[in-house]
mmCIF file of C-alpha atoms in Angstrom:
data_model
loop_
_atom_site.group_PDB
_atom_site.id
_atom_site.type_symbol
_atom_site.label_atom_id
_atom_site.label_comp_id
_atom_site.label_asym_id
_atom_site.label_seq_id
_atom_site.Cartn_x
_atom_site.Cartn_y
_atom_site.Cartn_z
ATOM 1 C CA MET A 20 -29.456 156.205 72.354
ATOM 2 C CA ASN A 21 -32.717 154.470 73.189
ATOM 3 C CA ARG A 22 -33.747 153.294 69.754
ATOM 4 C CA ARG A 23 -35.650 150.740 67.785
ATOM 5 C CA LEU A 24 -33.340 148.246 69.347
ATOM 6 C CA SER A 25 -34.348 145.315 67.179
ATOM 7 C CA LEU A 26 -32.915 147.150 64.178
ATOM 8 C CA LEU A 27 -29.240 147.536 63.393
ATOM 9 C CA ALA A 28 -27.598 150.938 63.466
ATOM 10 C CA ALA A 29 -26.030 150.007 60.148
ATOM 11 C CA ALA A 30 -29.444 150.047 58.517
ATOM 12 C CA LEU A 31 -29.863 153.656 59.491
ATOM 13 C CA ALA A 32 -26.419 154.601 58.242
ATOM 14 C CA ALA A 33 -27.055 152.887 54.925
ATOM 15 C CA ALA A 34 -30.416 154.564 54.496
ATOM 16 C CA VAL A 35 -28.988 157.985 55.204
ATOM 17 C CA LEU A 36 -26.032 157.381 52.879
ATOM 18 C CA ALA A 37 -28.431 156.465 50.092
ATOM 19 C CA ALA A 38 -30.341 159.680 50.692
ATOM 20 C CA GLY A 39 -27.210 161.818 50.689
ATOM 21 C CA CYS A 40 -27.564 163.702 53.982
ATOM 22 C CA GLY A 41 -30.774 162.453 55.466
ATOM 23 C CA GLU A 42 -34.234 162.042 54.068
ATOM 24 C CA LYS A 43 -35.218 165.066 51.989
ATOM 25 C CA GLU A 44 -38.585 165.104 50.335
ATOM 26 C CA GLU A 45 -40.064 167.336 47.693
ATOM 27 C CA THR A 46 -43.017 169.468 48.694
ATOM 28 C CA THR A 47 -45.523 171.647 46.913
ATOM 29 C CA THR A 48 -45.524 174.272 49.650
ATOM 30 C CA ALA A 49 -46.055 177.895 48.670
ATOM 31 C CA PRO A 50 -42.805 179.730 47.815
ATOM 32 C CA ASP A 51 -43.177 182.152 50.730
ATOM 33 C CA ALA A 52 -43.551 179.383 53.321
ATOM 34 C CA GLU A 53 -40.955 179.335 56.106
ATOM 35 C CA HIS A 54 -38.474 176.492 55.648
ATOM 36 C CA VAL A 55 -38.097 174.249 58.722
ATOM 37 C CA ARG A 56 -35.642 171.354 58.965
ATOM 38 C CA LEU A 57 -36.984 168.624 61.241
ATOM 39 C CA MET A 58 -34.447 165.990 62.289
ATOM 40 C CA LEU A 59 -36.000 162.678 63.292
ATOM 41 C CA ASP A 60 -34.450 160.521 65.977
ATOM 42 C CA TYR A 61 -34.336 157.503 63.675
ATOM 43 C CA LEU A 62 -35.918 156.038 60.549
ATOM 44 C CA PRO A 63 -39.639 156.801 60.087
ATOM 45 C CA ASN A 64 -41.651 154.532 62.394
ATOM 46 C CA ALA A 65 -44.836 154.424 64.446
ATOM 47 C CA ASP A 66 -43.640 157.182 66.777
ATOM 48 C CA HIS A 67 -43.664 159.572 63.797
ATOM 49 C CA ALA A 68 -47.193 158.847 62.552
ATOM 50 C CA GLY A 69 -48.543 162.280 63.480
ATOM 51 C CA ILE A 70 -45.623 164.055 61.819
ATOM 52 C CA TYR A 71 -46.211 162.371 58.483
ATOM 53 C CA ALA A 72 -49.974 162.766 58.786
ATOM 54 C CA ALA A 73 -49.454 166.512 59.306
ATOM 55 C CA ARG A 74 -47.332 166.666 56.185
ATOM 56 C CA GLU A 75 -49.527 164.510 53.974
ATOM 57 C CA GLY A 76 -52.729 166.143 55.232
ATOM 58 C CA GLY A 77 -51.435 169.643 54.514
ATOM 59 C CA ALA A 78 -51.352 170.878 58.126
ATOM 60 C CA PHE A 79 -47.789 172.186 57.818
ATOM 61 C CA GLU A 80 -48.562 173.897 54.523
ATOM 62 C CA ARG A 81 -51.674 175.567 55.957
ATOM 63 C CA ALA A 82 -49.496 176.810 58.831
ATOM 64 C CA GLY A 83 -47.193 178.504 56.324
ATOM 65 C CA LEU A 84 -44.352 176.036 56.848
ATOM 66 C CA ASP A 85 -42.200 174.096 54.415
ATOM 67 C CA VAL A 86 -41.116 171.206 56.660
ATOM 68 C CA GLU A 87 -38.152 169.172 55.430
ATOM 69 C CA ILE A 88 -38.028 165.853 57.276
ATOM 70 C CA GLN A 89 -34.557 164.352 57.672
ATOM 71 C CA THR A 90 -33.134 161.203 59.240
ATOM 72 C CA PRO A 91 -29.910 161.458 61.265
ATOM 73 C CA PRO A 92 -26.602 159.881 60.208
ATOM 74 C CA ASP A 93 -26.655 157.912 63.476
ATOM 75 C CA PRO A 94 -28.965 157.697 66.506
ATOM 76 C CA ALA A 95 -26.669 159.845 68.661
ATOM 77 C CA ALA A 96 -26.593 162.773 66.228
ATOM 78 C CA PRO A 97 -29.897 164.747 66.420
ATOM 79 C CA LEU A 98 -29.083 167.073 69.310
ATOM 80 C CA LYS A 99 -25.555 167.690 68.040
ATOM 81 C CA LEU A 100 -26.901 168.548 64.578
ATOM 82 C CA LEU A 101 -29.490 170.816 66.161
ATOM 83 C CA ALA A 102 -26.954 172.631 68.320
ATOM 84 C CA SER A 103 -24.642 173.118 65.325
ATOM 85 C CA GLY A 104 -27.418 174.743 63.283
ATOM 86 C CA ARG A 105 -27.945 171.875 60.824
ATOM 87 C CA ALA A 106 -31.539 171.372 61.966
ATOM 88 C CA ASP A 107 -34.227 173.709 63.312
ATOM 89 C CA ILE A 108 -36.125 171.151 65.408
ATOM 90 C CA ALA A 109 -34.935 167.719 66.508
ATOM 91 C CA ILE A 110 -36.648 164.735 68.058
ATOM 92 C CA SER A 111 -34.816 163.319 71.049
ATOM 93 C CA TYR A 112 -35.457 161.910 74.521
ATOM 94 C CA GLU A 113 -35.968 163.618 77.853
ATOM 95 C CA PRO A 114 -32.850 162.000 79.397
ATOM 96 C CA GLU A 115 -30.782 162.957 76.350
ATOM 97 C CA VAL A 116 -31.924 166.586 76.611
ATOM 98 C CA LEU A 117 -30.892 166.679 80.272
ATOM 99 C CA LEU A 118 -27.540 165.073 79.460
ATOM 100 C CA ALA A 119 -26.937 167.479 76.563
ATOM 101 C CA ARG A 120 -27.694 170.527 78.700
ATOM 102 C CA ASP A 121 -25.450 169.143 81.430
ATOM 103 C CA LYS A 122 -22.657 169.163 78.830
ATOM 104 C CA GLY A 123 -23.396 172.763 77.878
ATOM 105 C CA LEU A 124 -25.561 172.416 74.751
ATOM 106 C CA LYS A 125 -27.996 175.326 74.514
ATOM 107 C CA VAL A 126 -31.118 173.347 73.686
ATOM 108 C CA VAL A 127 -34.621 173.302 75.141
ATOM 109 C CA SER A 128 -37.503 170.840 74.903
ATOM 110 C CA ILE A 129 -40.543 172.608 73.406
ATOM 111 C CA GLY A 130 -43.037 169.755 73.528
ATOM 112 C CA ALA A 131 -43.535 166.072 74.278
ATOM 113 C CA LEU A 132 -44.080 163.799 71.289
ATOM 114 C CA VAL A 133 -44.525 160.617 73.362
ATOM 115 C CA GLN A 134 -45.671 161.448 76.865
ATOM 116 C CA ARG A 135 -44.670 158.347 78.803
ATOM 117 C CA PRO A 136 -41.791 155.854 78.850
ATOM 118 C CA LEU A 137 -41.734 153.255 76.094
ATOM 119 C CA THR A 138 -38.574 151.579 77.405
ATOM 120 C CA SER A 139 -39.397 148.242 79.008
ATOM 121 C CA ILE A 140 -38.096 145.113 80.626
ATOM 122 C CA MET A 141 -38.954 142.361 78.180
ATOM 123 C CA SER A 142 -38.611 138.593 78.033
ATOM 124 C CA VAL A 143 -39.983 135.720 75.959
ATOM 125 C CA PRO A 144 -40.433 132.074 76.919
ATOM 126 C CA ALA A 145 -38.675 129.293 75.057
ATOM 127 C CA SER A 146 -40.612 128.285 71.947
ATOM 128 C CA ASP A 147 -42.072 124.822 71.253
ATOM 129 C CA GLY A 148 -40.295 123.047 74.071
ATOM 130 C CA LYS A 149 -36.829 124.124 73.006
ATOM 131 C CA ASP A 150 -34.093 124.997 75.473
ATOM 132 C CA LYS A 151 -35.404 122.580 78.092
ATOM 133 C CA GLN A 152 -32.375 123.268 80.258
ATOM 134 C CA GLN A 153 -32.993 127.009 80.414
ATOM 135 C CA ALA A 154 -33.549 128.747 83.716
ATOM 136 C CA ALA A 155 -37.089 129.454 84.876
ATOM 137 C CA PRO A 156 -38.714 132.081 82.619
ATOM 138 C CA VAL A 157 -38.875 135.718 83.661
ATOM 139 C CA ARG A 158 -42.493 136.620 84.354
ATOM 140 C CA SER A 159 -41.949 139.498 86.791
ATOM 141 C CA VAL A 160 -39.217 141.732 88.152
ATOM 142 C CA ALA A 161 -38.817 139.298 91.056
ATOM 143 C CA ASP A 162 -37.798 136.623 88.554
ATOM 144 C CA LEU A 163 -34.732 138.652 87.492
ATOM 145 C CA GLU A 164 -32.756 137.467 90.513
ATOM 146 C CA GLY A 165 -29.874 135.314 89.312
ATOM 147 C CA LYS A 166 -30.631 136.092 85.666
ATOM 148 C CA THR A 167 -28.772 137.771 82.789
ATOM 149 C CA VAL A 168 -30.254 141.015 81.467
ATOM 150 C CA GLY A 169 -29.242 142.565 78.156
ATOM 151 C CA THR A 170 -29.092 146.331 77.693
ATOM 152 C CA ALA A 171 -27.876 148.573 74.894
ATOM 153 C CA GLY A 172 -24.972 149.794 77.026
ATOM 154 C CA ILE A 173 -26.562 153.191 77.741
ATOM 155 C CA PRO A 174 -25.574 154.456 81.209
ATOM 156 C CA TYR A 175 -29.069 155.449 82.231
ATOM 157 C CA GLN A 176 -30.351 151.985 81.253
ATOM 158 C CA SER A 177 -27.919 150.523 83.787
ATOM 159 C CA ALA A 178 -29.286 153.000 86.317
ATOM 160 C CA TYR A 179 -32.841 151.960 85.399
ATOM 161 C CA LEU A 180 -31.941 148.348 86.100
ATOM 162 C CA LYS A 181 -30.394 149.147 89.472
ATOM 163 C CA THR A 182 -33.409 151.234 90.495
ATOM 164 C CA ILE A 183 -35.820 148.493 89.419
ATOM 165 C CA LEU A 184 -33.897 145.811 91.301
ATOM 166 C CA ASP A 185 -33.626 147.976 94.420
ATOM 167 C CA GLU A 186 -37.367 148.669 94.262
ATOM 168 C CA ALA A 187 -38.053 144.927 94.133
ATOM 169 C CA GLY A 188 -35.623 144.159 96.960
ATOM 170 C CA ILE A 189 -33.261 142.251 94.697
ATOM 171 C CA ASP A 190 -29.512 142.444 95.204
ATOM 172 C CA PRO A 191 -28.160 144.076 91.982
ATOM 173 C CA GLY A 192 -25.068 141.922 92.399
ATOM 174 C CA SER A 193 -27.174 138.834 91.735
ATOM 175 C CA VAL A 194 -28.100 140.030 88.238
ATOM 176 C CA ARG A 195 -25.629 139.970 85.360
ATOM 177 C CA GLU A 196 -25.941 142.886 82.927
ATOM 178 C CA VAL A 197 -24.696 142.325 79.365
ATOM 179 C CA ASN A 198 -24.256 145.014 76.716
ATOM 180 C CA VAL A 199 -25.847 143.574 73.556
ATOM 181 C CA GLY A 200 -25.933 146.882 71.665
ATOM 182 C CA PHE A 201 -28.692 147.107 69.075
ATOM 183 C CA ASN A 202 -29.355 143.376 69.228
ATOM 184 C CA LEU A 203 -31.725 143.275 72.183
ATOM 185 C CA VAL A 204 -34.456 141.203 70.591
ATOM 186 C CA PRO A 205 -32.090 138.738 68.849
ATOM 187 C CA ALA A 206 -30.217 138.279 72.136
ATOM 188 C CA MET A 207 -33.498 137.575 73.876
ATOM 189 C CA LEU A 208 -34.818 135.162 71.236
ATOM 190 C CA SER A 209 -31.529 133.262 71.089
ATOM 191 C CA LYS A 210 -31.539 132.995 74.899
ATOM 192 C CA ARG A 211 -28.189 134.717 75.154
ATOM 193 C CA VAL A 212 -29.959 136.708 77.860
ATOM 194 C CA ASP A 213 -32.972 135.917 80.023
ATOM 195 C CA ALA A 214 -34.493 139.383 79.591
ATOM 196 C CA THR A 215 -33.700 142.779 78.129
ATOM 197 C CA LEU A 216 -34.077 146.363 79.240
ATOM 198 C CA GLY A 217 -34.303 148.877 76.401
ATOM 199 C CA ALA A 218 -36.807 147.551 73.876
ATOM 200 C CA PHE A 219 -40.014 149.556 73.409
ATOM 201 C CA TRP A 220 -43.414 148.151 74.330
ATOM 202 C CA ASN A 221 -45.064 149.867 71.345
ATOM 203 C CA VAL A 222 -42.634 148.565 68.712
ATOM 204 C CA GLU A 223 -40.653 145.456 69.673
ATOM 205 C CA GLY A 224 -43.360 144.465 72.134
ATOM 206 C CA VAL A 225 -46.062 144.673 69.475
ATOM 207 C CA GLU A 226 -43.903 142.793 66.964
ATOM 208 C CA LEU A 227 -43.342 139.965 69.449
ATOM 209 C CA GLN A 228 -47.032 139.841 70.335
ATOM 210 C CA ARG A 229 -47.992 139.652 66.668
ATOM 211 C CA ALA A 230 -45.435 136.884 66.195
ATOM 212 C CA LYS A 231 -47.182 135.027 69.054
ATOM 213 C CA ARG A 232 -44.024 134.889 71.167
ATOM 214 C CA ASP A 233 -45.994 135.687 74.358
ATOM 215 C CA PRO A 234 -43.646 138.449 75.568
ATOM 216 C CA VAL A 235 -43.617 139.638 79.157
ATOM 217 C CA ILE A 236 -43.470 143.444 78.985
ATOM 218 C CA ILE A 237 -42.899 145.674 82.020
ATOM 219 C CA PRO A 238 -42.556 149.407 81.249
ATOM 220 C CA VAL A 239 -39.817 150.903 83.405
ATOM 221 C CA ASP A 240 -42.168 153.482 84.947
ATOM 222 C CA GLU A 241 -44.255 150.600 86.297
ATOM 223 C CA ALA A 242 -41.198 149.100 87.977
ATOM 224 C CA GLY A 243 -39.799 152.014 89.986
ATOM 225 C CA VAL A 244 -38.224 154.447 87.484
ATOM 226 C CA PRO A 245 -39.735 157.960 87.627
ATOM 227 C CA THR A 246 -41.949 158.682 84.635
ATOM 228 C CA TYR A 247 -40.573 160.807 81.811
ATOM 229 C CA ASP A 248 -41.370 161.862 78.244
ATOM 230 C CA GLU A 249 -39.839 159.204 76.000
ATOM 231 C CA LEU A 250 -39.688 161.440 72.915
ATOM 232 C CA VAL A 251 -39.556 165.223 72.869
ATOM 233 C CA LEU A 252 -39.253 168.009 70.308
ATOM 234 C CA VAL A 253 -36.173 170.143 70.863
ATOM 235 C CA ALA A 254 -35.077 173.570 69.620
ATOM 236 C CA ARG A 255 -32.058 175.784 70.176
ATOM 237 C CA GLU A 256 -32.466 178.295 72.988
ATOM 238 C CA GLU A 257 -31.801 181.168 70.581
ATOM 239 C CA ASP A 258 -34.667 180.014 68.357
ATOM 240 C CA ALA A 259 -36.924 179.706 71.391
ATOM 241 C CA ARG A 260 -36.249 183.408 71.921
ATOM 242 C CA GLU A 261 -36.300 184.583 68.297
ATOM 243 C CA ARG A 262 -38.488 182.186 66.275
ATOM 244 C CA GLY A 263 -41.480 181.773 68.558
ATOM 245 C CA PRO A 264 -44.115 182.171 65.808
ATOM 246 C CA MET A 265 -42.512 179.383 63.745
ATOM 247 C CA LEU A 266 -42.303 177.007 66.696
ATOM 248 C CA ARG A 267 -45.900 177.737 67.657
ATOM 249 C CA ALA A 268 -47.136 177.208 64.096
ATOM 250 C CA PHE A 269 -45.203 173.933 63.859
ATOM 251 C CA LEU A 270 -46.631 172.551 67.086
ATOM 252 C CA ARG A 271 -50.157 173.628 66.174
ATOM 253 C CA ALA A 272 -49.893 171.805 62.839
ATOM 254 C CA LEU A 273 -48.336 168.788 64.547
ATOM 255 C CA ALA A 274 -51.278 168.640 66.966
ATOM 256 C CA GLN A 275 -53.614 168.578 63.967
ATOM 257 C CA GLY A 276 -51.632 165.720 62.446
ATOM 258 C CA HIS A 277 -51.918 163.686 65.626
ATOM 259 C CA GLN A 278 -55.630 164.367 65.870
ATOM 260 C CA ALA A 279 -55.961 163.076 62.308
ATOM 261 C CA VAL A 280 -54.204 159.869 63.356
ATOM 262 C CA ARG A 281 -56.419 159.569 66.417
ATOM 263 C CA ASP A 282 -59.479 159.905 64.175
ATOM 264 C CA ASP A 283 -58.104 157.486 61.566
ATOM 265 C CA PRO A 284 -54.848 155.600 62.273
ATOM 266 C CA ASP A 285 -54.601 154.688 58.588
ATOM 267 C CA ALA A 286 -53.876 158.365 57.857
ATOM 268 C CA GLY A 287 -50.600 158.050 59.720
ATOM 269 C CA VAL A 288 -49.771 154.539 58.560
ATOM 270 C CA ASP A 289 -50.242 155.307 54.870
ATOM 271 C CA ALA A 290 -47.948 158.322 55.171
ATOM 272 C CA LEU A 291 -45.336 156.334 57.108
ATOM 273 C CA VAL A 292 -45.220 153.447 54.659
ATOM 274 C CA LYS A 293 -44.903 155.946 51.818
ATOM 275 C CA ALA A 294 -41.914 157.515 53.592
ATOM 276 C CA ASN A 295 -40.348 154.202 54.633
ATOM 277 C CA PRO A 296 -41.353 151.346 52.290
ATOM 278 C CA ASP A 297 -39.401 148.875 54.436
ATOM 279 C CA LEU A 298 -42.139 149.068 57.064
ATOM 280 C CA ASP A 299 -44.643 146.230 57.277
ATOM 281 C CA ARG A 300 -48.025 147.913 56.998
ATOM 282 C CA ASP A 301 -49.916 145.583 59.334
ATOM 283 C CA ASP A 302 -47.214 145.736 62.007
ATOM 284 C CA THR A 303 -47.046 149.511 61.686
ATOM 285 C CA LEU A 304 -50.815 149.885 62.044
ATOM 286 C CA ALA A 305 -50.757 147.768 65.204
ATOM 287 C CA GLN A 306 -47.850 149.815 66.575
ATOM 288 C CA VAL A 307 -49.531 153.141 65.822
ATOM 289 C CA GLU A 308 -52.758 151.992 67.469
ATOM 290 C CA ALA A 309 -50.789 150.874 70.534
ATOM 291 C CA THR A 310 -48.933 154.189 70.713
ATOM 292 C CA LEU A 311 -51.952 156.491 70.307
ATOM 293 C CA PRO A 312 -52.694 156.980 74.043
ATOM 294 C CA ALA A 313 -49.056 157.964 74.658
ATOM 295 C CA PHE A 314 -49.218 160.751 72.076
ATOM 296 C CA PHE A 315 -51.698 162.751 74.154
ATOM 297 C CA PRO A 316 -51.726 164.232 77.670
ATOM 298 C CA SER A 317 -53.547 162.307 80.382
ATOM 299 C CA HIS A 318 -55.697 165.330 81.287
ATOM 300 C CA GLU A 319 -58.128 166.869 78.821
ATOM 301 C CA ASP A 320 -57.287 170.428 79.889
ATOM 302 C CA GLU A 321 -53.628 169.984 78.858
ATOM 303 C CA PRO A 322 -52.698 170.787 75.244
ATOM 304 C CA PHE A 323 -50.971 168.429 72.854
ATOM 305 C CA GLY A 324 -47.265 168.299 73.669
ATOM 306 C CA TRP A 325 -47.721 169.158 77.358
ATOM 307 C CA GLN A 326 -44.667 168.671 79.559
ATOM 308 C CA ASP A 327 -45.080 168.317 83.312
ATOM 309 C CA GLN A 328 -42.452 170.498 85.000
ATOM 310 C CA ARG A 329 -42.732 168.565 88.265
ATOM 311 C CA ALA A 330 -42.300 165.205 86.522
ATOM 312 C CA TRP A 331 -39.226 166.571 84.740
ATOM 313 C CA GLY A 332 -37.932 167.709 88.107
ATOM 314 C CA ARG A 333 -38.422 164.283 89.658
ATOM 315 C CA TYR A 334 -36.790 162.506 86.736
ATOM 316 C CA GLY A 335 -33.920 165.009 86.624
ATOM 317 C CA GLY A 336 -33.435 164.545 90.362
ATOM 318 C CA TRP A 337 -33.287 160.796 89.818
ATOM 319 C CA MET A 338 -30.598 161.264 87.150
ATOM 320 C CA ASP A 339 -28.652 163.503 89.520
ATOM 321 C CA ASP A 340 -28.988 161.025 92.396
ATOM 322 C CA ASN A 341 -27.667 158.249 90.163
ATOM 323 C CA GLY A 342 -24.565 160.178 89.155
ATOM 324 C CA LEU A 343 -25.663 160.706 85.552
ATOM 325 C CA LEU A 344 -25.376 164.500 85.704
ATOM 326 C CA GLU A 345 -22.566 166.787 86.795
ATOM 327 C CA GLN A 346 -24.999 169.363 88.176
ATOM 328 C CA ALA A 347 -28.647 169.569 89.141
ATOM 329 C CA PRO A 348 -30.863 169.983 86.042
ATOM 330 C CA SER A 349 -32.219 173.418 85.255
ATOM 331 C CA PRO A 350 -35.982 174.087 85.075
ATOM 332 C CA LEU A 351 -35.161 175.891 81.811
ATOM 333 C CA SER A 352 -34.647 172.491 80.166
ATOM 334 C CA LEU A 353 -38.209 172.714 78.886
ATOM 335 C CA THR A 354 -40.926 175.209 77.997
ATOM 336 C CA ASN A 355 -44.625 174.808 77.196
ATOM 337 C CA GLU A 356 -44.760 178.334 75.756
ATOM 338 C CA PHE A 357 -45.360 177.272 72.167
ATOM 339 C CA LEU A 358 -48.005 174.604 72.646
ATOM 340 C CA PRO A 359 -51.473 175.091 71.118
ATOM 341 C CA GLY A 360 -53.441 177.570 73.181
ATOM 342 C CA VAL A 361 -50.531 178.477 75.465
ATOM 343 C CA GLY A 362 -48.822 181.880 75.582
ATOM 344 C CA LEU A 363 -50.801 183.257 72.639
ATOM 345 C CA GLN A 364 -49.983 186.827 73.577
ATOM 346 C CA GLN A 365 -46.226 186.246 73.495
ATOM 347 C CA ASP A 366 -43.903 185.412 70.637
ATOM 348 C CA GLU A 367 -40.808 184.669 72.661
ATOM 349 C CA ALA A 368 -39.998 181.902 75.110
ATOM 350 C CA PRO A 369 -38.431 182.587 78.496
ATOM 351 C CA ALA A 370 -35.536 180.250 77.721
ATOM 352 C CA ASN A 371 -32.040 181.323 78.723
#
């Protein structure tokens, strides 16, 4: 999975083990509130600021929902847990939704949480004159020729790299790809690799900038990869048909939480640090502020969570062209039915 690649997967497993079966938090929600299990994609971080602001600010409670926020046992688990009925809503990634549906999982994306790619090509120069024998630094995609690039070993990251190199007119055979797992940033800092593809500009990128490491950051959608929604909210198809009012109430409250963060980023940061004390508050504030534009649609007439069907089609076609899917993706992979102000006269989604 595309994750906070500077962190170790073991940290997530340990945190979940300590919590029993994911993060479960007490609430003071009214007894008749509808219980909703939300499975995060990873430990609480800047991408989740609006979720925790909605909870702490009472938006979920006012919507009549008792939202239980959980962390997954591993980064690959959310969609599997959702499909098996162990969660009601899961956070995942557009490519993962398309891959899951290609394998037969009956899931559907009901809204975009982060509306543009965060995944980036990233590199840092040698520090303080060290590594004098290193190759010329990577300052652009053109500089990748003859270099070593670290990825997390995810198939579509390899496809990203090939597309980016083809777009720049670079022979992919001239670039060595190395699977460094969850150690992208350490591999980059130690000069095991010249650059990485997989770290996020709003998390690792911000951390490196704040550490004054002068990172070069190139989001993949600025280098030839079709744009996509980095993080999405996913439900089972059966719930999209039968629990429309709950999904609509959840997304409406979530929109309010994100507006609260837009108005005052500290509202999201305070809630995040409370949920995950391991977070550095100053780093988290900088990350949330960097992420804010990506939480909202680019056009004012589009509601929070908007998903562009045509963009999904282009990205799905790219996955198909690169041999990542067994069959062409279905337009039923997503629905905007439950977004604020959309489909108010209907309680059921047209998902099949």
